[in-house]
């Protein structure tokens, strides 16, 4: 094995060893029972590179609920499907509000601040439900192709839990519909959104799936164009300013990578021109970001000097 790869593997293992214990500072998401029962002490990390290497440590093959990370897949699908008209229905500004906040949405007449807060992701889900005959299947097919793995699945227990406890998201969707910014029926939009949130994937699968964002829209393994270079740039820009919930500014300040986290404990960070880092550990901080997941990404970025602002 190449020396750089051995070095990186050793670095990942060392980071995991030092960071793992800080998970006790966090709290596993408990807004739905299916997530509250996840084991808090699991942790993993994978680094996939454009050059074709995948280096991992810990529980990197353990599938977890991707939750908000699914918003990135949905955004790419919607951009591909309806092009620039998407930006008349959702903006590209940081919200400065919690990801599920409804207050701003009323002030701003049903136009979400960005596609990675819940209102924006519901808007994107509406685009998908109204432009695909079976949006859930299209979504799963897209993700499976990117990961190169047909066994990726929707965790039905998480899905049912989301549906039962989905009133806040329903409120966001109905408010947008009242402003004329949702086309499909709300139950259909919610069902799509909860399905994509309930997909289970591992660090390794996620790291490989998002390589196109590090490579100007082209999947380096298949050489296929997943989105235009301009759209890859736009997604990365949105992730830099809004991907880490209300801690995006601090993450840019201290780590300097476009990234998206999810309340399942996953953190996915794009390193343009290099690859993708994906980490996972369920306990979250008060912003909803994985405590250990963030430190792992920060550790790799620092050790390898990966910040985009250098
Ligand atoms: N299913 C979650 C919700 O909509 C996703 C939240 C997240 O990961 O940010 O509340």
Short mmCIF file of N, CA, C and O and ligand atoms in Angstrom, two decimals, residues 31 66-69 71 99-100 116 118 162 169 193-194 197 245 260-264, ligand 1:
data_model
loop_
_atom_site.label_atom_id
_atom_site.label_comp_id
_atom_site.label_asym_id
_atom_site.label_seq_id
_atom_site.Cartn_x
_atom_site.Cartn_y
_atom_site.Cartn_z
N UNK A 31 -35.84 13.50 18.89
CA UNK A 31 -37.13 14.02 18.43
C UNK A 31 -38.00 12.91 17.86
O UNK A 31 -39.20 13.07 17.72
N UNK A 66 -29.23 9.06 7.27
CA UNK A 66 -28.48 10.20 6.70
C UNK A 66 -29.18 11.54 6.96
O UNK A 66 -28.56 12.59 6.90
N UNK A 67 -30.49 11.50 7.22
CA UNK A 67 -31.25 12.70 7.58
C UNK A 67 -30.95 13.89 6.66
O UNK A 67 -31.08 13.80 5.47
N UNK A 68 -30.48 14.98 7.24
CA UNK A 68 -30.31 16.21 6.45
C UNK A 68 -29.27 16.11 5.34
O UNK A 68 -29.27 16.94 4.43
N UNK A 69 -28.38 15.13 5.43
CA UNK A 69 -27.38 14.99 4.35
C UNK A 69 -28.10 14.68 3.04
O UNK A 69 -27.64 15.02 1.95
N UNK A 71 -30.49 16.17 1.91
CA UNK A 71 -30.88 17.43 1.26
C UNK A 71 -29.94 17.77 0.10
O UNK A 71 -30.32 18.45 -0.85
N UNK A 99 -32.69 25.14 11.95
CA UNK A 99 -33.01 24.54 10.65
C UNK A 99 -34.50 24.31 10.42
O UNK A 99 -34.95 24.26 9.29
N UNK A 100 -35.25 24.18 11.53
CA UNK A 100 -36.68 23.87 11.35
C UNK A 100 -37.57 25.07 11.69
O UNK A 100 -38.77 24.92 11.88
N UNK A 116 -31.04 23.95 2.27
CA UNK A 116 -30.63 22.95 3.26
C UNK A 116 -31.21 23.20 4.66
O UNK A 116 -30.89 22.49 5.61
N UNK A 118 -34.96 23.06 6.64
CA UNK A 118 -36.10 22.16 6.34
C UNK A 118 -37.07 22.75 5.32
O UNK A 118 -37.54 22.04 4.43
N UNK A 162 -40.71 9.44 11.66
CA UNK A 162 -40.71 10.80 11.10
C UNK A 162 -42.14 11.23 10.78
O UNK A 162 -42.56 12.36 11.05
N UNK A 169 -42.72 19.92 10.26
CA UNK A 169 -42.44 19.97 8.82
C UNK A 169 -43.71 20.19 8.02
O UNK A 169 -43.72 20.90 7.01
N UNK A 193 -40.06 13.69 1.50
CA UNK A 193 -39.00 14.25 2.36
C UNK A 193 -38.59 13.26 3.47
O UNK A 193 -37.41 13.03 3.71
N UNK A 194 -39.59 12.66 4.11
CA UNK A 194 -39.26 11.72 5.20
C UNK A 194 -38.58 10.46 4.65
O UNK A 194 -37.75 9.87 5.33
N UNK A 197 -34.93 11.39 4.10
CA UNK A 197 -34.24 11.53 5.40
C UNK A 197 -33.97 10.15 6.03
O UNK A 197 -33.03 9.99 6.80
N UNK A 245 -25.98 23.80 9.89
CA UNK A 245 -27.02 24.44 10.69
C UNK A 245 -26.56 25.84 11.10
O UNK A 245 -25.86 26.52 10.36
N UNK A 260 -22.04 19.20 5.13
CA UNK A 260 -23.45 19.05 5.54
C UNK A 260 -23.51 18.02 6.64
O UNK A 260 -22.92 16.94 6.54
N UNK A 261 -24.25 18.36 7.68
CA UNK A 261 -24.45 17.40 8.76
C UNK A 261 -25.90 16.97 8.79
O UNK A 261 -26.76 17.58 8.14
N UNK A 262 -26.18 15.92 9.54
CA UNK A 262 -27.56 15.46 9.71
C UNK A 262 -27.76 15.05 11.15
O UNK A 262 -26.78 14.72 11.85
N UNK A 263 -29.01 15.07 11.62
CA UNK A 263 -29.24 14.74 13.02
C UNK A 263 -29.05 13.25 13.34
O UNK A 263 -29.11 12.86 14.49
N UNK A 264 -28.77 12.45 12.30
CA UNK A 264 -28.39 11.05 12.55
C UNK A 264 -26.94 10.95 13.03
O UNK A 264 -26.47 9.87 13.36
N1 LIG B 1 -35.90 14.53 9.50
C1 LIG B 1 -35.34 15.64 10.19
C2 LIG B 1 -36.34 16.77 10.21
O1 LIG B 1 -36.84 17.13 9.20
C3 LIG B 1 -34.07 16.04 9.52
C4 LIG B 1 -33.39 17.05 10.28
C5 LIG B 1 -31.93 17.14 10.05
O2 LIG B 1 -31.17 16.17 9.90
O3 LIG B 1 -31.52 18.30 10.07
O4 LIG B 1 -36.66 17.31 11.23
#
